[in-house]
Amino acid sequence: MSSSVLSPAARLRDLRPDWISDPKVWRTEVLAGLVVALALIPEAISFSIIAGVDPAIGLFASFTMAVTISVVGGRRAMISAATGAVALVIGPLNREHGFGYLVAAVILAGVIQILLGALGVAKLMRFVPRSVMVGFVNALAILIFMAQVPEMHDVPWPVYPLIIGGLALMVFFPKITKVIPAPLVSIVILTAVTVAAGISVPTVGDKGELPSSLPVPGLPDVPFTMDTLTTVAPYAFAMALVGLMESLMTAKLVDDITDTHSSKTRESIGQGIANIVTGFFGGMGGCAMIGQTMINVKVSGARTRLSTFLAGSLLMVLCIVFGPIVSDIPMAALVAVMVMVCFATFDWHSIAPKTLKRMPVGEITVMVVTVACVVATSNLAIGVVVGSVTAMVIFARRVAHLADVTAVTDPDGTTVVYSLTGALFFASSNDLVSRFDYAGDPDKVVIDLTAAHIWDASSVAALDAIESKYEQRGKTVEIVGLNVPSANLHSRLTGELTSH
């Protein structure tokens, strides 16, 4: 039966989320949200320290970001919260001008993200090649692991067996049952062991004090003047770009993992709305959290907006209602979860010897450059930009080498036909002028572009220069074989690109 003849009640049932009618999906989403909420607490506190604000600020931001994006975001099951990238961008503003300016920058960044989303910035994602995406994923896994290293350095010796035990539980428990997420089982068991045995190890409570009440909305405590705008605008713009880059890359990654499509434009606008809401609630802003998203999607199997909503909601419930219990969770349990995420996230196939032998050198170079830039700067956005530019340069060089010129002279010696093949653009047309024998050619020259395509003004300028050199010697040039787009570009620009 087609949807057009369904009753209104039946149509409403079709629009209901999967988790309402499927208890199995509901259970998966709820448990996934709980695992992510637990993993968010130490991360949010750490990022608060980076930004130089009270730990509650990062936790509030994670709560409002996750809850808001679960409604307005374009990628289901993706987790947005306070992030290290955003903290690094706006931290200096907080230290130099105060917390009020930080909040103002978060709100302005949200406005900028909405504008960029409406202008179609998400369409730029099509220019990110697969090799950059692979490098992005591998660099992400490395960064997540590096972030856990401080939790394993200069700590009591029981931390190490606890981490190993947590990893073992997450590897072997799914072989018994997948009803309960293995990370949740690992966190619960390790917490019970450390509390029952009185083992003294670093805990979540050691990271900072958890909030005891919900955030209250309000306006940023700054003068509403042009000076304030000029102060916060550069930070807000940088935050908007970094946040969108990480969010859109994460959305693309989740698309690949779940084999589903998401609206990148809606996600861009949704990130802006979430940051505006977060700013008015006194949060430090944020964007998509790749590590927590991998816990939610790849490790826990979540696929709907419910898990995102519950990750934020349960975060506040855990802090306000179960704060004393959550404070006793050993950091070793959360480190084990994040290490498992590293192994699950890293694209091991990309570095297999068989893959490296078959992969073009340029693709490997782009992947390595992306990884190196991300790891060196701890900024995923910089790595993606540098990697994409590197890929474009390598592609341009590769395509330029495909362009060729061959000459055939008529038997009577009165005409020479030059056949051009390949893509003619700035990289391939720069040496085009030197490929012709201006002095030795006969009086009539034919340039056949049947197997070529003109892409830019540089190519038209090169053809004009060739015609000019022949005309200076009293010879005529005829250009033939232009396809329609090339002919239109050539006719529009020829003779207009030189000042003499």
Short mmCIF file of C-alpha atoms in Angstrom, two decimals:
data_model
loop_
_atom_site.label_atom_id
_atom_site.label_comp_id
_atom_site.label_asym_id
_atom_site.label_seq_id
_atom_site.Cartn_x
_atom_site.Cartn_y
_atom_site.Cartn_z
CA MET A 1 0.00 0.00 0.00
CA SER A 2 1.44 3.41 -0.96
CA SER A 3 1.89 6.13 1.63
CA SER A 4 -0.60 8.31 -0.28
CA VAL A 5 -3.53 6.06 0.72
CA LEU A 6 -2.49 5.46 4.30
CA SER A 7 -4.72 6.76 7.05
CA PRO A 8 -3.48 9.74 9.11
CA ALA A 9 -2.83 7.41 12.05
CA ALA A 10 -0.78 5.08 9.87
CA ARG A 11 1.23 7.99 8.48
CA LEU A 12 1.93 9.19 12.01
CA ARG A 13 3.17 5.72 12.94
CA ASP A 14 5.53 5.79 9.93
CA LEU A 15 7.00 9.10 11.17
CA ARG A 16 7.66 7.82 14.68
CA PRO A 17 11.31 7.16 15.57
CA ASP A 18 12.42 3.51 15.53
CA TRP A 19 13.10 3.41 19.25
CA ILE A 20 9.43 4.05 20.15
CA SER A 21 8.16 0.84 18.57
CA ASP A 22 11.24 -1.36 18.88
CA PRO A 23 12.29 -2.23 22.46
CA LYS A 24 15.63 -3.59 21.22
CA VAL A 25 16.52 -0.30 19.57
CA TRP A 26 15.29 1.58 22.64
CA ARG A 27 17.54 -0.48 24.92
CA THR A 28 20.57 0.00 22.64
CA GLU A 29 20.07 3.76 22.46
CA VAL A 30 19.55 4.20 26.20
CA LEU A 31 22.59 2.15 27.17
CA ALA A 32 24.72 3.84 24.50
CA GLY A 33 23.67 7.25 25.84
CA LEU A 34 24.64 6.20 29.35
CA VAL A 35 28.10 5.01 28.25
CA VAL A 36 28.72 8.25 26.35
CA ALA A 37 27.51 10.35 29.29
CA LEU A 38 30.02 8.62 31.56
CA ALA A 39 32.81 9.14 29.03
CA LEU A 40 31.87 12.82 28.59
CA ILE A 41 32.44 13.78 32.22
CA PRO A 42 36.26 13.60 32.42
CA GLU A 43 36.63 14.91 28.86
CA ALA A 44 34.44 17.95 29.54
CA ILE A 45 36.31 18.69 32.75
CA SER A 46 39.67 18.42 30.96
CA PHE A 47 38.56 20.77 28.19
CA SER A 48 37.32 23.24 30.79
CA ILE A 49 40.81 23.32 32.26
CA ILE A 50 42.26 23.97 28.78
CA ALA A 51 39.85 26.88 28.30
CA GLY A 52 40.62 28.18 31.79
CA VAL A 53 37.06 27.95 33.11
CA ASP A 54 35.34 26.14 35.96
CA PRO A 55 34.72 22.40 35.26
CA ALA A 56 30.96 22.98 35.52
CA ILE A 57 31.15 25.24 32.45
CA GLY A 58 32.40 22.41 30.25
CA LEU A 59 29.83 19.99 31.65
CA PHE A 60 27.01 22.49 31.07
CA ALA A 61 28.23 23.00 27.50
CA SER A 62 28.25 19.26 26.86
CA PHE A 63 24.71 19.00 28.22
CA THR A 64 23.22 21.83 26.15
CA MET A 65 25.17 20.96 22.98
CA ALA A 66 24.12 17.30 23.00
CA VAL A 67 20.47 17.95 23.86
CA THR A 68 20.08 20.75 21.30
CA ILE A 69 21.90 19.01 18.45
CA SER A 70 19.82 15.87 18.99
CA VAL A 71 16.85 17.92 17.78
CA VAL A 72 18.30 20.34 15.21
CA GLY A 73 21.34 18.41 13.93
CA GLY A 74 21.60 16.77 10.53
CA ARG A 75 23.42 13.57 11.56
CA ARG A 76 21.61 11.09 13.78
CA ALA A 77 23.57 9.44 16.62
CA MET A 78 26.44 11.95 16.40
CA ILE A 79 27.59 13.42 19.72
CA SER A 80 28.29 17.13 20.08
CA ALA A 81 29.71 18.57 23.28
CA ALA A 82 32.54 20.68 24.66
CA THR A 83 35.71 19.86 22.70
CA GLY A 84 39.44 20.41 22.98
CA ALA A 85 39.64 22.14 19.59
CA VAL A 86 37.13 24.80 20.62
CA ALA A 87 38.76 25.15 24.04
CA LEU A 88 42.13 25.85 22.40
CA VAL A 89 40.61 28.55 20.19
CA ILE A 90 38.67 30.47 22.84
CA GLY A 91 40.95 29.82 25.82
CA PRO A 92 43.18 32.86 25.12
CA LEU A 93 40.09 35.11 24.90
CA ASN A 94 38.97 33.99 28.36
CA ARG A 95 42.40 34.52 29.86
CA GLU A 96 42.88 37.97 28.33
CA HIS A 97 39.37 39.45 28.60
CA GLY A 98 37.32 37.29 30.96
CA PHE A 99 34.54 34.73 30.90
CA GLY A 100 31.87 37.16 29.66
CA TYR A 101 33.77 37.68 26.42
CA LEU A 102 34.14 33.93 26.00
CA VAL A 103 30.37 33.48 26.22
CA ALA A 104 29.81 36.33 23.75
CA ALA A 105 32.25 34.67 21.32
CA VAL A 106 30.37 31.36 21.61
CA ILE A 107 27.07 33.03 20.72
CA LEU A 108 28.62 34.95 17.81
CA ALA A 109 30.31 31.75 16.57
CA GLY A 110 26.89 30.12 16.51
CA VAL A 111 25.49 32.96 14.41
CA ILE A 112 28.44 32.66 11.99
CA GLN A 113 27.90 28.91 11.70
CA ILE A 114 24.24 29.43 10.82
CA LEU A 115 25.22 31.95 8.13
CA LEU A 116 27.92 29.66 6.72
CA GLY A 117 25.49 26.75 6.72
CA ALA A 118 22.85 28.80 4.89
CA LEU A 119 25.50 29.89 2.35
CA GLY A 120 26.28 26.25 1.55
CA VAL A 121 29.68 25.79 3.20
CA ALA A 122 28.82 22.11 3.71
CA LYS A 123 29.15 21.59 -0.05
CA LEU A 124 32.90 22.07 0.32
CA MET A 125 33.03 18.58 1.84
CA ARG A 126 32.91 17.13 -1.67
CA PHE A 127 36.46 18.42 -2.18
CA VAL A 128 37.85 16.32 0.69
CA PRO A 129 39.40 13.24 -0.96
CA ARG A 130 39.33 9.74 0.49
CA SER A 131 43.06 9.79 1.34
CA VAL A 132 42.48 12.86 3.54
CA MET A 133 39.53 11.13 5.18
CA VAL A 134 41.66 8.07 5.95
CA GLY A 135 44.42 10.29 7.33
CA PHE A 136 41.84 12.18 9.39
CA VAL A 137 40.53 8.95 10.92
CA ASN A 138 44.00 7.59 11.68
CA ALA A 139 45.16 10.89 13.15
CA LEU A 140 42.04 10.99 15.26
CA ALA A 141 42.81 7.56 16.69
CA ILE A 142 46.37 8.66 17.46
CA LEU A 143 45.18 11.86 19.18
CA ILE A 144 42.66 9.94 21.29
CA PHE A 145 45.40 7.56 22.39
CA MET A 146 47.84 10.40 23.10
CA ALA A 147 45.19 12.07 25.26
CA GLN A 148 45.12 8.93 27.44
CA VAL A 149 48.90 8.78 27.94
CA PRO A 150 48.93 11.34 30.81
CA GLU A 151 46.41 9.12 32.64
CA MET A 152 48.90 6.25 32.41
CA HIS A 153 51.99 8.21 33.45
CA ASP A 154 53.19 8.56 37.03
CA VAL A 155 50.17 6.75 38.50
CA PRO A 156 49.81 3.96 41.11
CA TRP A 157 50.65 0.53 39.72
CA PRO A 158 47.07 -0.85 40.07
CA VAL A 159 46.04 1.48 37.23
CA TYR A 160 47.77 -0.75 34.68
CA PRO A 161 46.06 -4.06 35.54
CA LEU A 162 42.77 -2.17 35.74
CA ILE A 163 43.25 -0.86 32.19
CA ILE A 164 44.22 -4.32 30.94
CA GLY A 165 41.22 -5.83 32.71
CA GLY A 166 38.91 -3.21 31.18
CA LEU A 167 40.25 -3.94 27.70
CA ALA A 168 39.84 -7.70 28.25
CA LEU A 169 36.23 -7.20 29.33
CA MET A 170 35.45 -5.16 26.22
CA VAL A 171 37.05 -7.76 23.95
CA PHE A 172 35.51 -10.90 25.45
CA PHE A 173 32.20 -9.78 26.98
CA PRO A 174 30.51 -9.27 23.54
CA LYS A 175 31.15 -12.98 22.87
CA ILE A 176 28.79 -13.74 25.78
CA THR A 177 26.10 -11.15 24.99
CA LYS A 178 25.73 -7.86 23.13
CA VAL A 179 22.57 -6.83 24.95
CA ILE A 180 24.56 -4.59 27.31
CA PRO A 181 27.39 -2.47 25.82
CA ALA A 182 30.76 -3.89 26.85
CA PRO A 183 32.14 -0.43 27.79
CA LEU A 184 29.34 0.00 30.33
CA VAL A 185 30.04 -3.43 31.81
CA SER A 186 33.73 -2.60 32.02
CA ILE A 187 33.09 0.73 33.79
CA VAL A 188 30.69 -0.83 36.31
CA ILE A 189 32.90 -3.82 37.13
CA LEU A 190 36.11 -1.81 37.49
CA THR A 191 34.36 0.75 39.69
CA ALA A 192 32.91 -1.99 41.90
CA VAL A 193 36.32 -3.67 42.21
CA THR A 194 38.19 -0.49 43.17
CA VAL A 195 35.53 0.61 45.69
CA ALA A 196 35.07 -2.83 47.25
CA ALA A 197 38.79 -3.50 47.51
CA GLY A 198 39.63 0.04 48.58
CA ILE A 199 42.16 0.42 45.75
CA SER A 200 43.57 3.94 45.67
CA VAL A 201 43.71 5.10 42.04
CA PRO A 202 42.83 8.39 40.26
CA THR A 203 39.08 8.82 39.87
CA VAL A 204 36.68 11.08 38.00
CA GLY A 205 36.24 13.11 41.18
CA ASP A 206 39.94 13.99 41.10
CA LYS A 207 39.37 15.86 37.82
CA GLY A 208 37.15 18.49 39.39
CA GLU A 209 33.96 19.14 41.28
CA LEU A 210 30.75 18.08 39.54
CA PRO A 211 27.86 20.59 39.28
CA SER A 212 24.98 20.24 41.75
CA SER A 213 22.28 22.09 39.75
CA LEU A 214 21.17 22.80 36.18
CA PRO A 215 22.55 25.81 34.28
CA VAL A 216 20.49 29.01 34.25
CA PRO A 217 20.05 31.07 31.05
CA GLY A 218 21.29 34.63 30.86
CA LEU A 219 23.07 37.23 28.75
CA PRO A 220 26.87 37.48 28.59
CA ASP A 221 28.32 39.95 31.08
CA VAL A 222 29.96 42.27 28.53
CA PRO A 223 29.32 45.81 27.29
CA PHE A 224 27.31 45.66 24.07
CA THR A 225 29.62 47.91 22.06
CA MET A 226 31.56 47.83 18.81
CA ASP A 227 34.77 47.34 20.80
CA THR A 228 33.38 44.13 22.26
CA LEU A 229 32.39 42.92 18.80
CA THR A 230 35.82 43.59 17.33
CA THR A 231 37.41 41.82 20.30
CA VAL A 232 35.38 38.62 20.12
CA ALA A 233 34.85 38.43 16.33
CA PRO A 234 38.24 36.87 15.38
CA TYR A 235 37.89 34.19 18.05
CA ALA A 236 34.26 33.56 17.12
CA PHE A 237 35.12 33.19 13.44
CA ALA A 238 37.98 30.77 14.20
CA MET A 239 35.74 28.76 16.52
CA ALA A 240 32.99 28.63 13.89
CA LEU A 241 35.36 27.29 11.22
CA VAL A 242 37.06 24.74 13.47
CA GLY A 243 33.73 23.56 14.87
CA LEU A 244 32.16 23.16 11.44
CA MET A 245 35.20 21.39 10.02
CA GLU A 246 35.31 18.81 12.80
CA SER A 247 31.53 18.37 12.82
CA LEU A 248 31.21 17.88 9.07
CA MET A 249 34.17 15.49 8.95
CA THR A 250 32.67 13.51 11.82
CA ALA A 251 29.28 13.44 10.09
CA LYS A 252 30.92 12.11 6.93
CA LEU A 253 32.72 9.46 8.97
CA VAL A 254 29.46 8.34 10.61
CA ASP A 255 27.80 8.28 7.17
CA ASP A 256 30.44 5.80 6.03
CA ILE A 257 30.21 3.65 9.16
CA THR A 258 26.40 3.43 9.15
CA ASP A 259 26.01 3.47 5.35
CA THR A 260 23.43 6.25 5.67
CA HIS A 261 23.19 9.83 4.43
CA SER A 262 23.00 12.96 6.54
CA SER A 263 22.21 16.59 5.76
CA LYS A 264 25.46 18.50 6.11
CA THR A 265 23.68 21.83 5.64
CA ARG A 266 21.27 21.04 8.46
CA GLU A 267 24.20 19.91 10.59
CA SER A 268 26.04 23.19 9.95
CA ILE A 269 23.02 25.26 10.93
CA GLY A 270 22.29 22.92 13.85
CA GLN A 271 25.80 23.40 15.22
CA GLY A 272 25.21 27.15 15.16
CA ILE A 273 21.90 26.86 16.98
CA ALA A 274 23.45 24.55 19.58
CA ASN A 275 26.29 26.98 20.23
CA ILE A 276 23.90 29.91 20.59
CA VAL A 277 21.82 27.95 23.11
CA THR A 278 24.99 26.89 24.91
CA GLY A 279 26.24 30.47 25.06
CA PHE A 280 23.03 31.76 26.59
CA PHE A 281 23.28 29.02 29.23
CA GLY A 282 26.84 30.09 30.08
CA GLY A 283 28.63 27.18 28.38
CA MET A 284 31.97 27.22 26.59
CA GLY A 285 30.59 26.03 23.25
CA GLY A 286 31.62 22.98 21.29
CA CYS A 287 31.18 20.85 18.22
CA ALA A 288 31.01 17.18 17.26
CA MET A 289 33.08 14.93 19.56
CA ILE A 290 34.67 12.28 17.41
CA GLY A 291 35.82 9.98 20.20
CA GLN A 292 32.44 9.95 21.96
CA THR A 293 30.67 9.60 18.62
CA MET A 294 32.71 6.48 17.92
CA ILE A 295 31.74 5.11 21.34
CA ASN A 296 28.11 5.79 20.52
CA VAL A 297 28.01 4.56 16.93
CA LYS A 298 30.79 2.04 16.45
CA VAL A 299 31.22 0.53 19.92
CA SER A 300 27.67 0.76 21.32
CA GLY A 301 25.74 0.45 18.06
CA ALA A 302 23.50 3.52 18.46
CA ARG A 303 21.76 4.84 15.35
CA THR A 304 19.11 7.38 16.43
CA ARG A 305 18.81 10.84 17.96
CA LEU A 306 17.69 9.33 21.25
CA SER A 307 21.22 8.28 22.17
CA THR A 308 22.49 11.82 21.55
CA PHE A 309 19.69 13.35 23.62
CA LEU A 310 20.25 10.90 26.47
CA ALA A 311 24.02 11.40 26.42
CA GLY A 312 23.44 15.06 27.33
CA SER A 313 20.50 14.48 29.65
CA LEU A 314 22.08 11.60 31.55
CA LEU A 315 25.27 13.63 31.89
CA MET A 316 23.40 16.11 34.08
CA VAL A 317 21.55 13.33 35.92
CA LEU A 318 24.84 11.59 36.69
CA CYS A 319 26.42 14.84 37.91
CA ILE A 320 23.51 16.17 39.97
CA VAL A 321 21.84 12.99 41.26
CA PHE A 322 24.63 10.43 41.27
CA GLY A 323 27.60 12.76 41.67
CA PRO A 324 29.21 10.88 44.60
CA ILE A 325 28.97 7.55 42.77
CA VAL A 326 30.27 8.96 39.48
CA SER A 327 33.16 10.59 41.30
CA ASP A 328 34.33 7.12 42.39
CA ILE A 329 34.68 5.82 38.81
CA PRO A 330 38.37 5.07 38.27
CA MET A 331 39.94 6.94 35.39
CA ALA A 332 41.49 3.62 34.36
CA ALA A 333 38.03 2.40 33.31
CA LEU A 334 37.47 5.38 31.04
CA VAL A 335 41.02 5.16 29.69
CA ALA A 336 40.36 1.55 28.73
CA VAL A 337 37.20 2.60 26.88
CA MET A 338 39.02 5.31 24.95
CA VAL A 339 41.93 2.99 24.07
CA MET A 340 39.41 0.52 22.67
CA VAL A 341 37.90 3.37 20.67
CA CYS A 342 41.38 4.08 19.24
CA PHE A 343 41.75 0.53 17.96
CA ALA A 344 38.23 0.51 16.56
CA THR A 345 38.69 3.89 14.87
CA PHE A 346 42.11 3.39 13.26
CA ASP A 347 41.94 2.18 9.65
CA TRP A 348 44.38 -0.72 9.95
CA HIS A 349 43.75 -1.76 6.35
CA SER A 350 45.23 1.55 5.17
CA ILE A 351 48.69 0.67 6.52
CA ALA A 352 48.70 -3.02 5.59
CA PRO A 353 51.75 -3.87 3.39
CA LYS A 354 49.47 -5.23 0.65
CA THR A 355 47.52 -1.96 0.58
CA LEU A 356 50.63 0.21 0.59
CA LYS A 357 52.09 -1.73 -2.36
CA ARG A 358 49.00 -1.12 -4.49
CA MET A 359 48.24 2.43 -3.42
CA PRO A 360 49.61 5.29 -5.59
CA VAL A 361 52.46 7.19 -3.95
CA GLY A 362 50.45 10.41 -4.08
CA GLU A 363 47.59 8.89 -2.08
CA ILE A 364 49.97 7.64 0.59
CA THR A 365 51.69 11.02 0.70
CA VAL A 366 48.39 12.83 1.27
CA MET A 367 47.43 10.43 4.06
CA VAL A 368 50.80 10.82 5.79
CA VAL A 369 50.75 14.62 5.46
CA THR A 370 47.27 14.75 6.97
CA VAL A 371 48.25 12.55 9.90
CA ALA A 372 51.50 14.45 10.49
CA CYS A 373 49.80 17.88 10.49
CA VAL A 374 47.04 16.76 12.83
CA VAL A 375 49.39 15.10 15.30
CA ALA A 376 51.86 18.02 15.20
CA THR A 377 49.20 20.70 15.76
CA SER A 378 46.57 18.66 17.67
CA ASN A 379 44.12 20.38 15.32
CA LEU A 380 42.07 18.17 13.02
CA ALA A 381 40.91 21.13 10.93
CA ILE A 382 44.48 22.17 10.03
CA GLY A 383 45.32 18.61 9.01
CA VAL A 384 42.26 18.36 6.77
CA VAL A 385 42.99 21.69 5.06
CA VAL A 386 46.68 20.93 4.49
CA GLY A 387 45.90 17.39 3.37
CA SER A 388 43.24 18.59 0.91
CA VAL A 389 45.57 21.23 -0.55
CA THR A 390 48.32 18.62 -0.91
CA ALA A 391 45.90 16.29 -2.67
CA MET A 392 44.87 19.07 -5.07
CA VAL A 393 48.50 19.88 -5.90
CA ILE A 394 49.32 16.22 -6.54
CA PHE A 395 46.18 15.84 -8.64
CA ALA A 396 47.03 18.94 -10.68
CA ARG A 397 50.54 17.65 -11.37
CA ARG A 398 49.20 14.23 -12.34
CA VAL A 399 46.58 15.63 -14.72
CA ALA A 400 49.03 18.15 -16.19
CA HIS A 401 51.31 15.32 -17.28
CA LEU A 402 48.46 13.77 -19.26
CA ALA A 403 48.31 16.77 -21.60
CA ASP A 404 50.30 16.26 -24.79
CA VAL A 405 51.00 17.87 -28.19
CA THR A 406 51.68 16.00 -31.42
CA ALA A 407 52.39 17.56 -34.84
CA VAL A 408 51.64 16.14 -38.31
CA THR A 409 52.65 18.02 -41.50
CA ASP A 410 50.66 17.55 -44.72
CA PRO A 411 52.56 15.77 -47.52
CA ASP A 412 52.51 18.94 -49.63
CA GLY A 413 54.20 20.80 -46.78
CA THR A 414 51.69 23.69 -46.72
CA THR A 415 49.88 22.86 -43.48
CA VAL A 416 50.83 21.46 -40.08
CA VAL A 417 48.23 20.06 -37.70
CA TYR A 418 48.97 20.15 -33.97
CA SER A 419 46.75 17.77 -31.97
CA LEU A 420 46.36 18.67 -28.30
CA THR A 421 45.11 16.05 -25.85
CA GLY A 422 44.15 16.14 -22.17
CA ALA A 423 43.00 18.82 -19.75
CA LEU A 424 44.31 22.30 -20.45
CA PHE A 425 44.57 24.39 -17.28
CA PHE A 426 47.19 26.48 -15.49
CA ALA A 427 49.45 23.53 -14.64
CA SER A 428 49.42 21.94 -18.11
CA SER A 429 49.28 25.08 -20.26
CA ASN A 430 52.27 26.91 -18.78
CA ASP A 431 54.75 25.16 -21.09
CA LEU A 432 52.30 24.86 -24.01
CA VAL A 433 53.78 27.84 -25.85
CA SER A 434 57.20 26.16 -26.08
CA ARG A 435 55.80 23.05 -27.81
CA PHE A 436 55.38 24.73 -31.23
CA ASP A 437 57.98 25.32 -34.01
CA TYR A 438 57.11 28.89 -34.94
CA ALA A 439 60.02 29.46 -37.31
CA GLY A 440 60.04 26.07 -39.05
CA ASP A 441 56.31 25.47 -39.51
CA PRO A 442 54.56 26.17 -42.86
CA ASP A 443 52.32 29.19 -43.37
CA LYS A 444 49.11 27.47 -42.24
CA VAL A 445 48.85 26.02 -38.75
CA VAL A 446 45.85 24.05 -37.45
CA ILE A 447 45.45 23.45 -33.73
CA ASP A 448 43.08 20.52 -33.17
CA LEU A 449 41.49 20.47 -29.70
CA THR A 450 39.08 17.59 -30.35
CA ALA A 451 40.73 15.48 -27.64
CA ALA A 452 41.33 18.36 -25.23
CA HIS A 453 39.29 20.56 -22.88
CA ILE A 454 39.95 24.18 -21.92
CA TRP A 455 39.39 24.72 -18.19
CA ASP A 456 40.68 28.19 -17.36
CA ALA A 457 41.95 31.57 -18.47
CA SER A 458 45.58 30.39 -18.40
CA SER A 459 44.88 28.02 -21.27
CA VAL A 460 43.11 30.70 -23.33
CA ALA A 461 46.04 33.05 -22.72
CA ALA A 462 48.47 30.34 -23.87
CA LEU A 463 46.50 29.81 -27.10
CA ASP A 464 46.44 33.58 -27.68
CA ALA A 465 50.22 33.70 -27.20
CA ILE A 466 50.70 30.89 -29.72
CA GLU A 467 48.51 32.68 -32.30
CA SER A 468 50.38 35.90 -31.69
CA LYS A 469 53.81 34.29 -32.26
CA TYR A 470 52.67 32.78 -35.54
CA GLU A 471 51.03 36.03 -36.69
CA GLN A 472 54.28 37.90 -36.02
CA ARG A 473 55.84 35.61 -38.64
CA GLY A 474 53.03 36.14 -41.13
CA LYS A 475 51.47 32.73 -40.56
CA THR A 476 47.77 31.92 -39.99
CA VAL A 477 46.39 29.81 -37.15
CA GLU A 478 43.08 27.96 -37.10
CA ILE A 479 41.74 26.43 -33.89
CA VAL A 480 39.32 23.54 -34.50
CA GLY A 481 37.61 20.77 -32.52
CA LEU A 482 36.54 22.85 -29.52
CA ASN A 483 33.73 21.29 -27.49
CA VAL A 484 30.87 23.58 -26.48
CA PRO A 485 32.12 24.57 -22.97
CA SER A 486 35.66 25.12 -24.26
CA ALA A 487 34.39 27.16 -27.23
CA ASN A 488 32.28 29.36 -24.97
CA LEU A 489 35.19 30.04 -22.59
CA HIS A 490 37.60 30.67 -25.47
CA SER A 491 35.29 33.05 -27.31
CA ARG A 492 34.59 34.99 -24.10
CA LEU A 493 38.24 35.45 -23.07
CA THR A 494 40.37 35.38 -26.22
CA GLY A 495 42.01 38.71 -26.89
CA GLU A 496 40.96 40.06 -23.48
CA LEU A 497 43.77 38.68 -21.31
CA THR A 498 46.66 40.94 -22.34
CA SER A 499 47.06 44.68 -22.03
CA HIS A 500 48.64 45.08 -25.45
#
